[in-house]
C-alpha positions as a printed NumPy array, in Angstrom:
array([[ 27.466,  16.616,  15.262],
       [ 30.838,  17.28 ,  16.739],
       [ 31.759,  19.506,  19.938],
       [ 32.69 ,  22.406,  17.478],
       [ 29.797,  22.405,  15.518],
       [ 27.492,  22.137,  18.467],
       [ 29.165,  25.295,  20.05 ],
       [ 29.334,  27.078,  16.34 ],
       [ 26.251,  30.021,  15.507],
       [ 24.298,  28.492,  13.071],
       [ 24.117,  31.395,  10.335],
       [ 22.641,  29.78 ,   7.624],
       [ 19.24 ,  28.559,   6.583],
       [ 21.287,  24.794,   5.869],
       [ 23.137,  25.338,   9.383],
       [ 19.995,  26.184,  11.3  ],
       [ 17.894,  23.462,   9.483],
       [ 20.882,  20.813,  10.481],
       [ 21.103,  22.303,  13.919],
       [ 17.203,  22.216,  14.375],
       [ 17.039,  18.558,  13.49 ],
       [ 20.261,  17.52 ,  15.858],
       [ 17.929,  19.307,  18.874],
       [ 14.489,  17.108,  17.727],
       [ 17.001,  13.738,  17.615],
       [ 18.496,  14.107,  20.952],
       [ 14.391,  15.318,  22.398],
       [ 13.524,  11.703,  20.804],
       [ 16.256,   9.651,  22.793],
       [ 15.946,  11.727,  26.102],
       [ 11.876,  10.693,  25.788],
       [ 12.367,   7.397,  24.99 ],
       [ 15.135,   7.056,  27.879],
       [ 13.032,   9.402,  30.845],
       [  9.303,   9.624,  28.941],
       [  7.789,  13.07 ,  28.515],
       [  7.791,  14.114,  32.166],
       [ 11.153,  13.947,  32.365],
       [ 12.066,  16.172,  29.609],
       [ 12.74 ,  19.697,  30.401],
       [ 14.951,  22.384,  28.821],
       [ 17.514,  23.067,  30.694],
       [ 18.164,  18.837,  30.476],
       [ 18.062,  19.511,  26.626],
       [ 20.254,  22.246,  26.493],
       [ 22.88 ,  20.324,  28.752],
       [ 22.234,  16.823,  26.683],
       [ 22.763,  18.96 ,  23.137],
       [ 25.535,  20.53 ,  24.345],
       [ 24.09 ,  24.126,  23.744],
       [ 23.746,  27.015,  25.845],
       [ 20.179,  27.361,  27.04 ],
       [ 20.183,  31.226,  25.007],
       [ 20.811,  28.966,  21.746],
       [ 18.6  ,  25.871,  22.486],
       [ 15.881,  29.279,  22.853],
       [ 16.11 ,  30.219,  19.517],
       [ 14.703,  26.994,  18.443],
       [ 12.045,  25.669,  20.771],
       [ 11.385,  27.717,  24.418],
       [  9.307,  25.371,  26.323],
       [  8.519,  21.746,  26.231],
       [  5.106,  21.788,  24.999],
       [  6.799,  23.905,  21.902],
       [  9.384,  21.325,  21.595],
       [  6.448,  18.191,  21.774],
       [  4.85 ,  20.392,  19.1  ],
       [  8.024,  20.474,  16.878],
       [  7.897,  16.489,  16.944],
       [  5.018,  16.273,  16.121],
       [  4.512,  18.071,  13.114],
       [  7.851,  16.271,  11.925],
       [  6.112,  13.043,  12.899],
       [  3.189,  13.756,  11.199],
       [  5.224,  15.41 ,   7.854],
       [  7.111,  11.566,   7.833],
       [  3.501,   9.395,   9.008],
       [  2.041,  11.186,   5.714],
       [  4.614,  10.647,   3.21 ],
       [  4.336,   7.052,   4.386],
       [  0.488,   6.697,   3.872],
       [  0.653,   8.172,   0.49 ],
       [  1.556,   5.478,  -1.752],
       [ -1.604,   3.507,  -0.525],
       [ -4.177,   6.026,  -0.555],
       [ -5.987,   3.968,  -3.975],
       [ -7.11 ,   0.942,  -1.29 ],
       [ -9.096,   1.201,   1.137],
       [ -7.591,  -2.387,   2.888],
       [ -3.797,  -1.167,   1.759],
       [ -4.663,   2.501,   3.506],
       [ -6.529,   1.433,   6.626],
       [ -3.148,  -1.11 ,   6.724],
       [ -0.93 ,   1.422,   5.886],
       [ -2.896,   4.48 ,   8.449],
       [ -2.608,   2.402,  11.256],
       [  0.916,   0.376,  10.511],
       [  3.007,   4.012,   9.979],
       [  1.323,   5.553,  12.764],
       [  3.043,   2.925,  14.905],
       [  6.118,   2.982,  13.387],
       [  7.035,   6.348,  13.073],
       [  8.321,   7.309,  15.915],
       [  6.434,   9.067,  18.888],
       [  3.278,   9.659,  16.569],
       [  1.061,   8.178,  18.308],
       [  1.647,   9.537,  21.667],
       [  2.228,  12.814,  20.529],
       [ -0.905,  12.958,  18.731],
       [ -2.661,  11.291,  21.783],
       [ -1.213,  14.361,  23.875],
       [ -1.463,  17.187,  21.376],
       [ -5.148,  19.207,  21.577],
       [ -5.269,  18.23 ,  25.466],
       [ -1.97 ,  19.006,  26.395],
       [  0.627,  20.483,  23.953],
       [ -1.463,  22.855,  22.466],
       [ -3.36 ,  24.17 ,  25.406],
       [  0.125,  25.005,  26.809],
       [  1.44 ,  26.246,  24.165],
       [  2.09 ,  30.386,  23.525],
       [ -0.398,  32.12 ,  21.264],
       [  2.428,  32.463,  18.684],
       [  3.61 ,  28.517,  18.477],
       [ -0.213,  27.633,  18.756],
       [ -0.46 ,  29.178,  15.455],
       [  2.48 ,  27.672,  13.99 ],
       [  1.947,  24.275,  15.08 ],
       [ -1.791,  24.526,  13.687],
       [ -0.447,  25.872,  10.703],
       [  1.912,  23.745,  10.51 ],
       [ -0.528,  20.479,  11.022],
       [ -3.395,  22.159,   8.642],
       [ -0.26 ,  21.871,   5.796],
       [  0.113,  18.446,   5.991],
       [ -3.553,  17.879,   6.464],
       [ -4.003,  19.916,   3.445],
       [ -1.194,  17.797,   1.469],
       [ -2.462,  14.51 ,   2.077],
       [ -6.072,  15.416,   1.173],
       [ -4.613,  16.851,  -2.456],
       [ -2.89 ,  13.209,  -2.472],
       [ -5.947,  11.927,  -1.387],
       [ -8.395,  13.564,  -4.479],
       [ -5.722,  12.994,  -7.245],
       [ -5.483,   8.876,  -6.089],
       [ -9.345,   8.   ,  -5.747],
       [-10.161,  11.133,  -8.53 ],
       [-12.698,  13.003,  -6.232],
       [-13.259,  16.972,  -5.443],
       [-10.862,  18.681,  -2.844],
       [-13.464,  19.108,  -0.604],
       [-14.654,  15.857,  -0.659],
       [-10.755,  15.007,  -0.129],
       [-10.421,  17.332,   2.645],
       [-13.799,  16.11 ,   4.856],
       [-12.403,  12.337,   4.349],
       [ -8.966,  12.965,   5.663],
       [-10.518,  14.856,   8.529],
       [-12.463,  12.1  ,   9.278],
       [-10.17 ,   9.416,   9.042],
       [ -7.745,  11.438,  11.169],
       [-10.353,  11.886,  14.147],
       [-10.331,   8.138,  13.474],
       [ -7.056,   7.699,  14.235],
       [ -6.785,  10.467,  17.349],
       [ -9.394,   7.942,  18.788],
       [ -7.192,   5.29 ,  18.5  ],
       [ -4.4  ,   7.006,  19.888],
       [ -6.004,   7.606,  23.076],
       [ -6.404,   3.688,  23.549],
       [ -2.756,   2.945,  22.699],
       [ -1.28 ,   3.256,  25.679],
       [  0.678,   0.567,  27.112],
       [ -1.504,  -1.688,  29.786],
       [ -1.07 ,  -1.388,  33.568],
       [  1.795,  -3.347,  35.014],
       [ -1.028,  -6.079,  36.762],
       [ -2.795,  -6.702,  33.409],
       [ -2.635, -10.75 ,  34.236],
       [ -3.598, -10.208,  37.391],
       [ -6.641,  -8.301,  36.977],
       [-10.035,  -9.874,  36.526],
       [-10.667, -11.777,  33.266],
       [-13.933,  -9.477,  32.858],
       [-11.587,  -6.435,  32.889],
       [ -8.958,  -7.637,  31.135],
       [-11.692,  -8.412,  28.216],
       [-12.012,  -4.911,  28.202],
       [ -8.923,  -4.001,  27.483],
       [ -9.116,  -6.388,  24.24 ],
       [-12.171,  -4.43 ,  23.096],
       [-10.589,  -1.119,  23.404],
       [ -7.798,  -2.457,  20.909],
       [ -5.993,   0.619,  19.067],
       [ -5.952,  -1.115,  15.601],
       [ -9.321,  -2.798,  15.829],
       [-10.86 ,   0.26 ,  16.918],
       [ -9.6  ,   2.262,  14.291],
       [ -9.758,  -0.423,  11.612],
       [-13.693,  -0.809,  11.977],
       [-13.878,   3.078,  12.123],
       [-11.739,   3.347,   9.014],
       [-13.906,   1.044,   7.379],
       [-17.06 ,   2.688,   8.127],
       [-15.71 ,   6.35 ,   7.494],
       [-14.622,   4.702,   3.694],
       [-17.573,   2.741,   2.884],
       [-20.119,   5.778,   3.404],
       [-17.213,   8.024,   1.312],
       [-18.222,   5.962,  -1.733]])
């Protein structure tokens, strides 16, 4: 996006949608350069090149702006499960091989009911639960017309398996700096509380009794 079209009003549903996803891109470098603590607005606003009254019109507060990513995460992570949902080896593959690769998934769904959304405002609480219970909703319709079961059914599996994956989410998290040096007892633990084998053996389980 050039100087001029940074600086231009977006007027139009196309314009704002373009200028929308130009603010989420440069959010996803500035975390990957300074992490999430070091993302505020005003450092936004300056990186974008927009005025902080026009960055406002699109995301007002950092948790609203985590929330944002997410939901476009989680609109890409299920697009990406869908073509596997007939397996249950492909999808457990697939759940846990998009959720790493899309990126900032996982540790925006790690952060999301404990942080984003208890900071959040009372009106982008809503939309971001909205926004999640669409997708949700989406992939469970996938999810009934590929293994030929009831919507409710559907629904209470992909709940399930998401909880799944939230769990795992909390373990990935990078290990402490003095991994090798810490006891070979403790590091053990570590290797237990694997992200993938934890939610691989859940997956399993959470699949074998939806038969």
């Amino acid at each position: 996006m050039s100087l001029t079209e940074k600086k231009k009003r977006a007027r139009t549903n196309a314009e704002k949608t373009d200028r929308r996803s130009f603010i989420l891109s440069e959010a996803r470098e500035m975390i990957a350069e300074s992490g999430f603590d070091g993302v505020t607005v005003s450092g936004l606003a300056k990186r974008a090149g927009l005025a902080k009254g026009t960055l406002y019109l699109y995301v007002k507060t950092k948790e609203e702006l985590f929330a944002q990513l997410f939901v476009e995460a989680l609109r890409a992570y299920v697009t990406a499960v869908t073509p596997a949902l007939e397996d249950d080896v492909a999808l457990i593959d697939a759940m846990m091989r998009e959720a790493q690769a899309v990126p900032l998934f996982l540790p925006l769904m790690a952060r999301l009911t404990t942080i984003i959304e208890a900071n959040l405002s009372e009106e982008a609480l809503i939309a971001t639960k909205r926004a999640v219970g669409g997708e949700g909703m989406r992939f469970a319709t996938e999810m009934a017309v590929a293994r030929a079961m009831g919507s409710t059914e559907a629904f209470e599996l992909v709940r399930a398996l998401f909880v799944a994956l939230q769990g795992a989410a909390q373990l990935a998290v990078p290990r402490p700096d003095c991994f090798d040096e810490l006891p070979e007892d403790v590091r053990g633990i570590y290797e237990q509380s694997n992200a993938e084998v934890a939610f691989a053996t859940t997956a399993r389980l959470i699949l074998k009794g939806a038969q």
